Amino acid sequence: MAKAIKVFAPASVANVAVGFDILGFALEKPGDEIIIREGKEPGLKITEIRGAQGKLPYDVMKNTAGYAAHRLLAHLGALDVPLEMEIHKKMPFGSGLGSSAASAVGGVFGVNEFLKTGLSKLDILRYAVEGEEIADGAFHADNVGPALLGGMVLIRDNETLDVKKLPIPRGLFAVVIYPHIEILTRESRGILKPEISFKSAITQTGNLAAFVAGMYTSDFELMGRSLRDVIVEPQRAHLIPNFYDVKEMALSQGCLGFSISGAGPSMFALCTDSMMAEEIGNRAAAIMKASKIETDIFLSPINLEGAYRF
Ligand code: HSE
């Protein structure tokens, strides 16, 4: 057995406008790196956390990466195996980029690879979702699914983790705009009304179904008409300064759709090529800068691989 291995787990965009809690795609970067090595005493220990400014717990049971790995070890009956975990956070917290999901995925995927359990990514998905659950209090795989499996993942049912990877049309490219403000998922979920109208349910269902049909048939026009969120975006947009200005600009550049990435504050646009994505990123950064808000711009095709060992 190797003495140590290193894995990467990517950022992801959840909801994708039309699939609250049930749709997400992975980015190529940023992402977290996790090292798993043989420990000196029985059990899993987190020995180092870098890039988290002291904000993440070393207690395995309170850490998303640690807890996800713990759940896998419990399933394997291997809680006594001596293991050490090092977490290198390479993406911001509370950004809407699936930071806690990336850590949870890295933790469980790293241990699964290290122990050569023979379990597939699909087999360990549940433990990664359980890891993320301790950060935001809800069980949903719209970040964890794509971060682990790669691609654009549709979750028919979160409880049973009935997931399906969608085909990715050639040329599909994402830009993510991360304004440097923090929104905690727990709070951003807390403001959502528990009920929606019959009319919005019909509109959103039509859009989601048509978006998925567009992905299967590489029909960019249909995808563009469908990427409209009438339920969650209107309730969260006020949390993000300049949201509607940036959205108007992005749509005027011809992107397929623009909305909030996960629980925000990041925003994303899906584009038909990388140049359009870059132009939208530059213009969005300028709009934010005029309000004295710094941004990071991430340009990425849809990451087809998800978590990997390197
Ligand atoms: N679907 C989740 C939300 C993603 O929007 O609250 C963030 O965890």
mmCIF file of C-alpha atoms and ligand atoms in Angstrom:
data_model
loop_
_atom_site.group_PDB
_atom_site.id
_atom_site.type_symbol
_atom_site.label_atom_id
_atom_site.label_comp_id
_atom_site.label_asym_id
_atom_site.label_seq_id
_atom_site.Cartn_x
_atom_site.Cartn_y
_atom_site.Cartn_z
ATOM 1 C CA MET A 1 0.000 0.000 0.000
ATOM 2 C CA ALA A 2 1.266 3.521 -0.836
ATOM 3 C CA LYS A 3 2.441 5.403 2.254
ATOM 4 C CA ALA A 4 0.469 8.498 1.237
ATOM 5 C CA ILE A 5 -1.829 9.676 -1.540
ATOM 6 C CA LYS A 6 -3.136 13.074 -2.623
ATOM 7 C CA VAL A 7 -6.548 13.734 -4.155
ATOM 8 C CA PHE A 8 -8.283 16.743 -5.688
ATOM 9 C CA ALA A 9 -11.983 17.569 -5.322
ATOM 10 C CA PRO A 10 -13.393 20.409 -7.423
ATOM 11 C CA ALA A 11 -15.690 23.350 -6.834
ATOM 12 C CA SER A 12 -19.196 23.060 -8.237
ATOM 13 C CA VAL A 13 -22.200 25.150 -9.208
ATOM 14 C CA ALA A 14 -25.405 23.939 -7.559
ATOM 15 C CA ASN A 15 -29.025 24.618 -8.544
ATOM 16 C CA VAL A 16 -28.095 25.775 -12.087
ATOM 17 C CA ALA A 17 -31.082 28.155 -12.003
ATOM 18 C CA VAL A 18 -33.764 25.532 -12.581
ATOM 19 C CA GLY A 19 -32.855 22.652 -10.267
ATOM 20 C CA PHE A 20 -32.804 23.804 -6.648
ATOM 21 C CA ASP A 21 -31.100 21.043 -4.629
ATOM 22 C CA ILE A 22 -31.315 18.632 -7.594
ATOM 23 C CA LEU A 23 -28.918 19.884 -10.281
ATOM 24 C CA GLY A 24 -25.240 20.840 -10.260
ATOM 25 C CA PHE A 25 -22.082 20.793 -12.341
ATOM 26 C CA ALA A 26 -18.387 20.580 -11.512
ATOM 27 C CA LEU A 27 -15.705 23.135 -12.407
ATOM 28 C CA GLU A 28 -12.103 22.283 -13.284
ATOM 29 C CA LYS A 29 -10.836 24.653 -10.614
ATOM 30 C CA PRO A 30 -10.670 25.842 -7.900
ATOM 31 C CA GLY A 31 -10.840 22.844 -5.563
ATOM 32 C CA ASP A 32 -9.468 21.280 -2.403
ATOM 33 C CA GLU A 33 -6.525 18.911 -2.037
ATOM 34 C CA ILE A 34 -6.456 16.204 0.586
ATOM 35 C CA ILE A 35 -3.573 13.959 1.586
ATOM 36 C CA ILE A 36 -4.212 10.617 3.264
ATOM 37 C CA ARG A 37 -1.363 8.712 4.855
ATOM 38 C CA GLU A 38 -0.762 5.832 7.195
ATOM 39 C CA GLY A 39 -1.235 6.929 10.795
ATOM 40 C CA LYS A 40 0.775 6.142 13.894
ATOM 41 C CA GLU A 41 -2.098 5.113 16.114
ATOM 42 C CA PRO A 42 -5.500 3.496 15.548
ATOM 43 C CA GLY A 43 -8.241 5.674 14.043
ATOM 44 C CA LEU A 44 -8.514 8.648 11.699
ATOM 45 C CA LYS A 45 -6.828 11.922 12.690
ATOM 46 C CA ILE A 46 -6.777 15.287 10.968
ATOM 47 C CA THR A 47 -3.160 16.382 11.367
ATOM 48 C CA GLU A 48 -3.064 19.588 9.343
ATOM 49 C CA ILE A 49 -5.478 22.087 7.791
ATOM 50 C CA ARG A 50 -4.007 24.726 5.475
ATOM 51 C CA GLY A 51 -5.695 27.717 3.866
ATOM 52 C CA ALA A 52 -8.649 27.853 6.274
ATOM 53 C CA GLN A 53 -7.517 30.710 8.546
ATOM 54 C CA GLY A 54 -8.241 28.593 11.593
ATOM 55 C CA LYS A 55 -11.951 28.369 10.690
ATOM 56 C CA LEU A 56 -12.187 24.575 10.334
ATOM 57 C CA PRO A 57 -12.278 22.079 13.217
ATOM 58 C CA TYR A 58 -9.661 19.340 13.644
ATOM 59 C CA ASP A 59 -12.269 17.160 15.345
ATOM 60 C CA VAL A 60 -13.056 14.427 12.795
ATOM 61 C CA MET A 61 -16.711 14.344 13.839
ATOM 62 C CA LYS A 62 -17.147 18.098 13.216
ATOM 63 C CA ASN A 63 -15.121 18.433 10.030
ATOM 64 C CA THR A 64 -16.895 17.778 6.691
ATOM 65 C CA ALA A 65 -13.892 15.923 5.208
ATOM 66 C CA GLY A 66 -13.236 14.034 8.428
ATOM 67 C CA TYR A 67 -16.851 13.082 9.021
ATOM 68 C CA ALA A 68 -17.412 11.904 5.425
ATOM 69 C CA ALA A 69 -14.335 9.654 5.736
ATOM 70 C CA HIS A 70 -15.474 8.489 9.174
ATOM 71 C CA ARG A 71 -18.836 7.387 7.748
ATOM 72 C CA LEU A 72 -17.073 5.322 5.079
ATOM 73 C CA LEU A 73 -14.738 3.779 7.666
ATOM 74 C CA ALA A 74 -17.715 2.911 9.873
ATOM 75 C CA HIS A 75 -19.394 1.222 6.890
ATOM 76 C CA LEU A 76 -16.209 -0.791 6.250
ATOM 77 C CA GLY A 77 -15.804 -1.718 9.907
ATOM 78 C CA ALA A 78 -12.395 -0.032 9.690
ATOM 79 C CA LEU A 79 -12.618 2.688 12.351
ATOM 80 C CA ASP A 80 -9.402 1.400 13.961
ATOM 81 C CA VAL A 81 -7.242 1.609 10.842
ATOM 82 C CA PRO A 82 -4.492 4.176 11.575
ATOM 83 C CA LEU A 83 -4.973 7.059 9.124
ATOM 84 C CA GLU A 84 -3.926 10.694 8.930
ATOM 85 C CA MET A 85 -5.642 13.383 6.867
ATOM 86 C CA GLU A 86 -4.184 16.713 5.719
ATOM 87 C CA ILE A 87 -6.640 19.229 4.270
ATOM 88 C CA HIS A 88 -5.434 21.963 1.918
ATOM 89 C CA LYS A 89 -8.319 24.389 1.391
ATOM 90 C CA LYS A 90 -7.804 26.057 -1.944
ATOM 91 C CA MET A 91 -11.182 27.686 -2.299
ATOM 92 C CA PRO A 92 -13.161 30.276 -0.332
ATOM 93 C CA PHE A 93 -15.806 29.504 2.320
ATOM 94 C CA GLY A 94 -19.372 30.699 2.087
ATOM 95 C CA SER A 95 -18.804 31.487 -1.584
ATOM 96 C CA GLY A 96 -21.502 29.425 -3.281
ATOM 97 C CA LEU A 97 -18.830 27.289 -4.931
ATOM 98 C CA GLY A 98 -19.462 24.156 -2.899
ATOM 99 C CA SER A 99 -16.468 24.526 -0.606
ATOM 100 C CA SER A 100 -17.712 22.206 2.139
ATOM 101 C CA ALA A 101 -18.866 19.700 -0.493
ATOM 102 C CA ALA A 102 -15.382 19.660 -2.078
ATOM 103 C CA SER A 103 -13.810 18.922 1.313
ATOM 104 C CA ALA A 104 -16.324 16.183 2.081
ATOM 105 C CA VAL A 105 -15.736 14.604 -1.321
ATOM 106 C CA GLY A 106 -11.945 14.863 -0.961
ATOM 107 C CA GLY A 107 -12.048 13.254 2.484
ATOM 108 C CA VAL A 108 -14.122 10.243 1.565
ATOM 109 C CA PHE A 109 -12.639 9.776 -1.915
ATOM 110 C CA GLY A 110 -9.099 10.018 -0.499
ATOM 111 C CA VAL A 111 -9.698 7.346 2.137
ATOM 112 C CA ASN A 112 -11.504 5.125 -0.371
ATOM 113 C CA GLU A 113 -8.538 5.347 -2.764
ATOM 114 C CA PHE A 114 -5.953 4.894 -0.022
ATOM 115 C CA LEU A 115 -7.583 1.747 1.310
ATOM 116 C CA LYS A 116 -8.307 0.403 -2.202
ATOM 117 C CA THR A 117 -11.722 -0.680 -0.993
ATOM 118 C CA GLY A 118 -13.033 -1.481 -4.450
ATOM 119 C CA LEU A 119 -16.069 0.723 -3.784
ATOM 120 C CA SER A 120 -17.104 2.945 -6.697
ATOM 121 C CA LYS A 121 -17.676 6.700 -6.554
ATOM 122 C CA LEU A 122 -21.406 6.008 -6.595
ATOM 123 C CA ASP A 123 -20.995 3.645 -3.622
ATOM 124 C CA ILE A 124 -19.357 6.369 -1.501
ATOM 125 C CA LEU A 125 -21.606 9.271 -2.577
ATOM 126 C CA ARG A 126 -23.833 8.947 0.493
ATOM 127 C CA TYR A 127 -20.910 9.403 2.903
ATOM 128 C CA ALA A 128 -19.803 12.572 1.118
ATOM 129 C CA VAL A 129 -23.340 13.994 1.338
ATOM 130 C CA GLU A 130 -23.435 13.123 5.050
ATOM 131 C CA GLY A 131 -20.144 14.988 5.457
ATOM 132 C CA GLU A 132 -21.489 18.118 3.806
ATOM 133 C CA GLU A 133 -24.686 17.853 5.819
ATOM 134 C CA ILE A 134 -22.840 18.716 9.018
ATOM 135 C CA ALA A 135 -21.851 22.062 7.470
ATOM 136 C CA ASP A 136 -25.216 23.229 6.133
ATOM 137 C CA GLY A 137 -27.728 21.080 7.991
ATOM 138 C CA ALA A 138 -29.451 19.635 4.914
ATOM 139 C CA PHE A 139 -29.025 16.425 2.920
ATOM 140 C CA HIS A 140 -28.708 17.298 -0.765
ATOM 141 C CA ALA A 141 -26.208 16.161 -3.377
ATOM 142 C CA ASP A 142 -26.270 19.048 -5.857
ATOM 143 C CA ASN A 143 -22.670 20.063 -4.984
ATOM 144 C CA VAL A 144 -21.314 16.755 -3.713
ATOM 145 C CA GLY A 145 -22.679 14.765 -6.682
ATOM 146 C CA PRO A 146 -20.848 16.707 -9.397
ATOM 147 C CA ALA A 147 -17.725 17.281 -7.241
ATOM 148 C CA LEU A 148 -17.376 13.515 -6.824
ATOM 149 C CA LEU A 149 -18.736 12.134 -10.097
ATOM 150 C CA GLY A 150 -17.926 15.054 -12.417
ATOM 151 C CA GLY A 151 -20.134 16.485 -15.156
ATOM 152 C CA MET A 152 -23.656 17.849 -14.739
ATOM 153 C CA VAL A 153 -25.566 15.731 -12.263
ATOM 154 C CA LEU A 154 -29.345 15.548 -11.934
ATOM 155 C CA ILE A 155 -30.655 14.169 -8.659
ATOM 156 C CA ARG A 156 -34.091 12.627 -9.085
ATOM 157 C CA ASP A 157 -34.309 12.015 -5.353
ATOM 158 C CA ASN A 158 -31.902 13.199 -2.660
ATOM 159 C CA GLU A 159 -32.990 10.704 -0.011
ATOM 160 C CA THR A 160 -32.160 7.629 -2.085
ATOM 161 C CA LEU A 161 -29.453 9.457 -4.064
ATOM 162 C CA ASP A 162 -30.967 8.450 -7.366
ATOM 163 C CA VAL A 163 -28.578 10.433 -9.585
ATOM 164 C CA LYS A 164 -28.021 10.707 -13.324
ATOM 165 C CA LYS A 165 -25.135 12.322 -15.191
ATOM 166 C CA LEU A 166 -26.360 14.366 -18.139
ATOM 167 C CA PRO A 167 -24.567 14.465 -21.491
ATOM 168 C CA ILE A 168 -22.579 17.689 -21.971
ATOM 169 C CA PRO A 169 -23.013 19.513 -25.288
ATOM 170 C CA ARG A 170 -19.726 20.378 -27.006
ATOM 171 C CA GLY A 171 -18.621 23.950 -26.334
ATOM 172 C CA LEU A 172 -20.547 24.442 -23.102
ATOM 173 C CA PHE A 173 -18.413 26.713 -20.922
ATOM 174 C CA ALA A 174 -18.986 28.351 -17.548
ATOM 175 C CA VAL A 175 -17.900 31.586 -15.950
ATOM 176 C CA VAL A 176 -18.252 32.012 -12.198
ATOM 177 C CA ILE A 177 -18.074 35.417 -10.577
ATOM 178 C CA TYR A 178 -17.214 35.333 -6.897
ATOM 179 C CA PRO A 179 -17.680 38.688 -5.136
ATOM 180 C CA HIS A 180 -15.738 38.821 -1.889
ATOM 181 C CA ILE A 181 -18.639 38.769 0.496
ATOM 182 C CA GLU A 182 -19.650 35.777 2.614
ATOM 183 C CA ILE A 183 -23.102 34.189 2.605
ATOM 184 C CA LEU A 184 -23.581 31.107 4.749
ATOM 185 C CA THR A 185 -25.686 28.412 3.104
ATOM 186 C CA ARG A 186 -27.568 27.795 6.324
ATOM 187 C CA GLU A 187 -28.703 31.456 6.343
ATOM 188 C CA SER A 188 -29.355 31.635 2.622
ATOM 189 C CA ARG A 189 -31.596 28.569 2.958
ATOM 190 C CA GLY A 190 -33.264 30.028 6.022
ATOM 191 C CA ILE A 191 -34.754 32.973 4.084
ATOM 192 C CA LEU A 192 -36.550 30.775 1.547
ATOM 193 C CA LYS A 193 -40.322 30.533 1.826
ATOM 194 C CA PRO A 194 -41.413 26.949 2.552
ATOM 195 C CA GLU A 195 -44.186 27.064 -0.058
ATOM 196 C CA ILE A 196 -44.417 27.996 -3.720
ATOM 197 C CA SER A 197 -47.370 28.751 -5.954
ATOM 198 C CA PHE A 198 -48.890 26.247 -8.343
ATOM 199 C CA LYS A 199 -48.019 28.614 -11.218
ATOM 200 C CA SER A 200 -44.301 28.821 -10.288
ATOM 201 C CA ALA A 201 -44.123 25.033 -9.889
ATOM 202 C CA ILE A 202 -45.456 24.592 -13.431
ATOM 203 C CA THR A 203 -43.079 27.192 -14.903
ATOM 204 C CA GLN A 204 -40.032 25.789 -13.098
ATOM 205 C CA THR A 205 -40.889 22.186 -13.996
ATOM 206 C CA GLY A 206 -41.241 23.120 -17.659
ATOM 207 C CA ASN A 207 -37.908 24.933 -17.599
ATOM 208 C CA LEU A 208 -36.069 22.105 -15.839
ATOM 209 C CA ALA A 209 -37.470 19.442 -18.158
ATOM 210 C CA ALA A 210 -36.676 21.521 -21.249
ATOM 211 C CA PHE A 211 -33.157 22.301 -20.000
ATOM 212 C CA VAL A 212 -32.461 18.588 -19.550
ATOM 213 C CA ALA A 213 -33.921 17.864 -23.009
ATOM 214 C CA GLY A 214 -31.626 20.599 -24.376
ATOM 215 C CA MET A 215 -28.590 18.967 -22.755
ATOM 216 C CA TYR A 216 -29.471 15.616 -24.349
ATOM 217 C CA THR A 217 -29.944 17.099 -27.810
ATOM 218 C CA SER A 218 -27.235 19.843 -27.672
ATOM 219 C CA ASP A 219 -30.013 22.358 -28.300
ATOM 220 C CA PHE A 220 -28.469 25.583 -27.023
ATOM 221 C CA GLU A 221 -31.515 27.638 -27.961
ATOM 222 C CA LEU A 222 -33.824 25.473 -25.892
ATOM 223 C CA MET A 223 -31.343 25.540 -22.992
ATOM 224 C CA GLY A 224 -31.182 29.321 -23.240
ATOM 225 C CA ARG A 225 -34.974 29.677 -23.110
ATOM 226 C CA SER A 226 -35.111 27.318 -20.138
ATOM 227 C CA LEU A 227 -32.447 28.639 -17.750
ATOM 228 C CA ARG A 228 -34.809 30.838 -15.742
ATOM 229 C CA ASP A 229 -35.397 30.481 -12.041
ATOM 230 C CA VAL A 230 -38.767 31.832 -10.921
ATOM 231 C CA ILE A 231 -38.566 30.361 -7.401
ATOM 232 C CA VAL A 232 -35.255 30.804 -5.592
ATOM 233 C CA GLU A 233 -33.333 33.546 -7.419
ATOM 234 C CA PRO A 234 -36.004 36.210 -6.765
ATOM 235 C CA GLN A 235 -35.802 35.424 -3.035
ATOM 236 C CA ARG A 236 -31.998 35.500 -2.800
ATOM 237 C CA ALA A 237 -30.894 38.107 -5.372
ATOM 238 C CA HIS A 238 -31.018 40.966 -2.833
ATOM 239 C CA LEU A 239 -28.189 39.283 -0.865
ATOM 240 C CA ILE A 240 -25.799 39.940 -3.766
ATOM 241 C CA PRO A 241 -24.895 43.549 -4.592
ATOM 242 C CA ASN A 242 -25.378 44.448 -8.307
ATOM 243 C CA PHE A 243 -26.917 41.044 -9.064
ATOM 244 C CA TYR A 244 -29.411 42.322 -11.639
ATOM 245 C CA ASP A 245 -26.875 44.652 -13.313
ATOM 246 C CA VAL A 246 -24.440 41.793 -13.767
ATOM 247 C CA LYS A 247 -27.238 39.516 -14.986
ATOM 248 C CA GLU A 248 -28.440 42.038 -17.567
ATOM 249 C CA MET A 249 -24.896 42.501 -18.839
ATOM 250 C CA ALA A 250 -24.320 38.725 -19.077
ATOM 251 C CA LEU A 251 -27.557 38.095 -20.966
ATOM 252 C CA SER A 252 -26.779 40.980 -23.341
ATOM 253 C CA GLN A 253 -23.492 39.214 -24.160
ATOM 254 C CA GLY A 254 -25.497 36.224 -25.369
ATOM 255 C CA CYS A 255 -24.989 33.714 -22.559
ATOM 256 C CA LEU A 256 -27.476 30.851 -22.274
ATOM 257 C CA GLY A 257 -28.406 31.749 -18.737
ATOM 258 C CA PHE A 258 -27.220 33.508 -15.626
ATOM 259 C CA SER A 259 -28.110 32.945 -11.996
ATOM 260 C CA ILE A 260 -26.821 32.480 -8.455
ATOM 261 C CA SER A 261 -24.272 29.710 -7.931
ATOM 262 C CA GLY A 262 -25.569 27.535 -5.093
ATOM 263 C CA ALA A 263 -26.533 29.639 -2.111
ATOM 264 C CA GLY A 264 -24.440 32.619 -3.359
ATOM 265 C CA PRO A 265 -22.788 35.076 -3.383
ATOM 266 C CA SER A 266 -21.111 33.610 -6.483
ATOM 267 C CA MET A 267 -22.973 33.962 -9.755
ATOM 268 C CA PHE A 268 -22.534 31.899 -12.896
ATOM 269 C CA ALA A 269 -23.249 32.123 -16.587
ATOM 270 C CA LEU A 270 -23.379 29.172 -18.966
ATOM 271 C CA CYS A 271 -21.924 30.111 -22.333
ATOM 272 C CA THR A 272 -21.513 28.527 -25.746
ATOM 273 C CA ASP A 273 -17.778 29.255 -25.891
ATOM 274 C CA SER A 274 -14.862 30.325 -23.722
ATOM 275 C CA MET A 275 -14.445 33.797 -25.259
ATOM 276 C CA MET A 276 -17.973 34.785 -24.314
ATOM 277 C CA ALA A 277 -17.343 33.499 -20.792
ATOM 278 C CA GLU A 278 -14.139 35.534 -20.497
ATOM 279 C CA GLU A 279 -15.824 38.724 -21.720
ATOM 280 C CA ILE A 280 -18.660 38.287 -19.203
ATOM 281 C CA GLY A 281 -16.128 37.671 -16.434
ATOM 282 C CA ASN A 282 -14.202 40.854 -17.247
ATOM 283 C CA ARG A 283 -17.319 42.980 -17.458
ATOM 284 C CA ALA A 284 -18.745 41.534 -14.239
ATOM 285 C CA ALA A 285 -15.496 42.275 -12.394
ATOM 286 C CA ALA A 286 -15.659 45.883 -13.645
ATOM 287 C CA ILE A 287 -19.274 46.313 -12.466
ATOM 288 C CA MET A 288 -18.345 44.986 -9.024
ATOM 289 C CA LYS A 289 -15.188 47.063 -8.856
ATOM 290 C CA ALA A 290 -17.225 50.234 -9.439
ATOM 291 C CA SER A 291 -18.989 49.355 -6.148
ATOM 292 C CA LYS A 292 -15.629 48.648 -4.506
ATOM 293 C CA ILE A 293 -16.271 44.909 -4.360
ATOM 294 C CA GLU A 294 -13.334 42.686 -5.273
ATOM 295 C CA THR A 295 -14.088 39.560 -7.283
ATOM 296 C CA ASP A 296 -12.452 36.361 -8.429
ATOM 297 C CA ILE A 297 -13.432 35.104 -11.847
ATOM 298 C CA PHE A 298 -13.272 31.383 -12.643
ATOM 299 C CA LEU A 299 -13.491 30.209 -16.247
ATOM 300 C CA SER A 300 -14.043 26.529 -16.824
ATOM 301 C CA PRO A 301 -15.516 23.939 -19.128
ATOM 302 C CA ILE A 302 -17.745 21.449 -17.327
ATOM 303 C CA ASN A 303 -15.354 19.166 -15.421
ATOM 304 C CA LEU A 304 -16.193 15.678 -16.615
ATOM 305 C CA GLU A 305 -14.028 13.738 -14.176
ATOM 306 C CA GLY A 306 -14.873 15.054 -10.720
ATOM 307 C CA ALA A 307 -12.561 14.014 -7.879
ATOM 308 C CA TYR A 308 -9.268 12.386 -8.859
ATOM 309 C CA ARG A 309 -6.022 11.144 -7.390
ATOM 310 C CA PHE A 310 -2.802 12.810 -8.530
HETATM 311 N N1 HSE B 1 -28.991 23.794 -3.223
HETATM 312 C C1 HSE B 1 -28.242 24.422 -2.174
HETATM 313 C C2 HSE B 1 -28.824 25.779 -1.870
HETATM 314 C C3 HSE B 1 -26.810 24.560 -2.599
HETATM 315 O O1 HSE B 1 -29.006 26.562 -2.809
HETATM 316 O O2 HSE B 1 -29.122 26.079 -0.713
HETATM 317 C C4 HSE B 1 -25.913 25.096 -1.523
HETATM 318 O O3 HSE B 1 -25.592 24.120 -0.583
#
